[in-house]
Short mmCIF file of C-alpha atoms and ligand atoms in Angstrom, two decimals:
data_model
loop_
_atom_site.label_atom_id
_atom_site.label_comp_id
_atom_site.label_asym_id
_atom_site.label_seq_id
_atom_site.Cartn_x
_atom_site.Cartn_y
_atom_site.Cartn_z
CA UNK K 133 0.00 0.00 0.00
CA UNK K 134 1.46 3.36 -1.00
CA UNK K 135 1.72 6.14 1.56
CA UNK K 136 -1.09 8.19 -0.01
CA UNK K 137 -3.48 5.24 -0.20
CA UNK K 138 -2.71 4.43 3.43
CA UNK K 139 -3.39 8.04 4.43
CA UNK K 140 -6.68 8.01 2.52
CA UNK K 141 -7.70 4.63 3.93
CA UNK K 142 -6.87 5.74 7.47
CA UNK K 143 -8.76 9.00 7.02
CA UNK K 144 -11.83 7.29 5.55
CA UNK K 145 -11.94 4.97 8.56
CA UNK K 146 -11.56 7.93 10.97
CA UNK K 147 -8.33 6.63 12.48
CA UNK K 148 -5.24 8.38 13.79
CA UNK K 149 -2.92 9.41 10.92
CA UNK K 150 0.12 8.62 13.09
CA UNK K 151 -0.54 5.07 14.35
CA UNK K 152 -3.57 4.20 12.16
CA UNK K 153 -5.30 2.63 15.19
CA UNK K 154 -6.78 5.22 17.56
CA UNK K 155 -10.05 7.05 16.89
CA UNK K 156 -9.63 10.43 15.20
CA UNK K 157 -13.12 11.68 16.07
CA UNK K 158 -14.79 12.06 19.44
CA UNK K 159 -18.08 13.24 17.93
CA UNK K 160 -19.63 13.14 14.48
CA UNK K 161 -17.29 15.80 13.12
CA UNK K 162 -15.27 16.89 16.17
CA UNK K 163 -11.70 15.67 16.39
CA UNK K 164 -10.51 14.12 19.64
CA UNK K 165 -7.88 16.09 21.55
CA UNK K 166 -5.28 13.36 21.07
CA UNK K 167 -4.95 9.76 19.97
CA UNK K 168 -6.08 7.26 22.57
CA UNK K 169 -3.57 4.75 21.22
CA UNK K 170 -0.32 6.69 20.60
CA UNK K 171 -1.02 10.08 22.22
CA UNK K 172 -0.56 12.04 18.96
CA UNK K 173 -1.80 15.62 19.42
CA UNK K 174 -4.77 16.27 17.09
CA UNK K 175 -5.12 19.89 18.22
CA UNK K 176 -1.89 20.86 16.45
CA UNK K 177 -3.68 20.85 13.10
CA UNK K 178 -6.94 22.37 11.90
CA UNK K 179 -8.59 21.42 8.62
CA UNK K 180 -11.08 24.31 8.96
CA UNK K 181 -13.53 24.53 6.04
CA UNK K 182 -11.35 22.69 3.53
CA UNK K 183 -13.26 19.40 3.56
CA UNK K 184 -16.62 21.20 3.29
CA UNK K 185 -15.55 22.87 0.05
CA UNK K 186 -14.65 19.54 -1.55
CA UNK K 187 -17.82 17.88 -0.23
CA UNK K 188 -20.02 20.66 -1.62
CA UNK K 189 -18.33 20.46 -5.01
CA UNK K 190 -18.58 16.67 -5.17
CA UNK K 191 -22.17 16.46 -3.89
CA UNK K 192 -23.24 19.21 -6.30
CA UNK K 193 -21.58 17.46 -9.22
CA UNK K 194 -23.54 14.31 -8.38
CA UNK K 195 -26.93 15.77 -7.41
CA UNK K 196 -27.40 18.73 -9.75
CA UNK K 197 -27.34 16.68 -13.00
CA UNK K 198 -29.71 14.13 -11.43
CA UNK K 199 -32.09 16.86 -10.25
CA UNK K 200 -31.98 18.56 -13.65
CA UNK K 201 -32.65 15.30 -15.48
CA UNK K 202 -35.49 14.57 -13.04
CA UNK K 203 -36.99 18.00 -13.65
CA UNK K 204 -36.63 17.87 -17.44
CA UNK K 205 -37.83 14.28 -17.91
CA UNK K 206 -40.79 14.23 -15.53
CA UNK K 207 -41.62 17.94 -15.30
CA UNK K 208 -42.88 17.70 -11.70
CA UNK K 209 -43.93 20.75 -9.64
CA UNK K 210 -40.86 22.68 -8.46
CA UNK K 211 -41.79 22.11 -4.82
CA UNK K 212 -41.68 18.33 -5.38
CA UNK K 213 -38.24 18.66 -6.96
CA UNK K 214 -37.04 20.71 -3.99
CA UNK K 215 -38.66 18.32 -1.50
CA UNK K 216 -36.75 15.41 -3.02
CA UNK K 217 -33.37 16.87 -3.85
CA UNK K 218 -32.71 19.16 -0.88
CA UNK K 219 -32.77 16.22 1.56
CA UNK K 220 -30.73 14.11 -0.88
CA UNK K 221 -27.95 16.67 -1.19
CA UNK K 222 -28.05 17.39 2.55
CA UNK K 223 -27.69 13.73 3.49
CA UNK K 224 -24.98 13.21 0.88
CA UNK K 225 -23.01 16.16 2.28
CA UNK K 226 -23.36 14.84 5.83
CA UNK K 227 -22.30 11.35 4.74
CA UNK K 228 -19.20 12.65 2.94
CA UNK K 229 -18.06 15.27 5.43
CA UNK K 230 -16.64 13.00 8.13
CA UNK K 231 -14.51 10.84 5.78
CA UNK K 232 -13.29 13.93 3.93
CA UNK K 233 -12.31 15.56 7.24
CA UNK K 234 -10.37 12.44 8.17
CA UNK K 235 -8.57 12.28 4.82
CA UNK K 236 -7.73 15.99 4.77
CA UNK K 237 -6.45 15.84 8.32
CA UNK K 238 -4.13 12.96 7.40
CA UNK K 239 -2.93 14.64 4.20
CA UNK K 240 -2.32 17.89 6.06
CA UNK K 241 -0.11 16.12 8.60
CA UNK K 242 1.69 14.02 5.99
CA UNK K 243 2.52 17.10 3.90
CA UNK K 244 3.36 19.39 6.85
CA UNK K 245 0.72 21.80 5.59
CA UNK K 246 0.42 25.07 7.44
CA UNK K 247 -0.84 28.58 6.99
CA UNK K 248 0.95 30.50 4.26
CA UNK K 249 3.61 32.90 5.47
CA UNK K 250 5.62 35.53 3.70
CA UNK K 251 9.29 34.70 3.42
CA UNK K 252 11.66 37.21 4.93
CA UNK K 253 14.22 38.46 2.47
CA UNK K 254 17.91 38.56 3.43
CA UNK K 255 17.70 42.38 3.58
CA UNK K 256 15.08 42.10 6.34
CA UNK K 257 17.38 39.78 8.29
CA UNK K 258 20.23 42.34 8.21
CA UNK K 259 18.15 44.97 10.03
ZN1 ZN J 391 -2.43 7.30 17.14
#
C-alpha cells in the first residue's frame, strides 16, 4: 500500500494518521484532543472549512445533474423537486463530510501543511 493510499484509507476509517489505530473523532465531526492509542496531538492541526468545500463540489456534481434530469424528464412541480433533492444533497453532504475531514487531516499532517507565510528576504534579516 502506498503512503497516499494508506493516508486516505486511514482517514476514511476515521483513524489516527500517526498510528492508524486510535479514533480520530470524538463526535460526528469533532476531532478528539489526542490519539487514545499513541497520544498524537490532534489539536496541532486544523482542517477548517477545507473538507466542506470539496464535499459541496462533489455532492453538487452528483446531485445537480440528477435533479436537472429529473426536472426535465418528468416535469414535476418545483416544490416536489425541492422536497426530493434538498434532503438528498443534505444527506450526501453529511455522509461525505466525516470521511473527507479524516482524509484531509491525514494529508495535512503528511505534507506538513500550514498557513501560508511571507518569506523574509535577506535584507530584512540584516536589520
Ligand atoms: Zn495514534
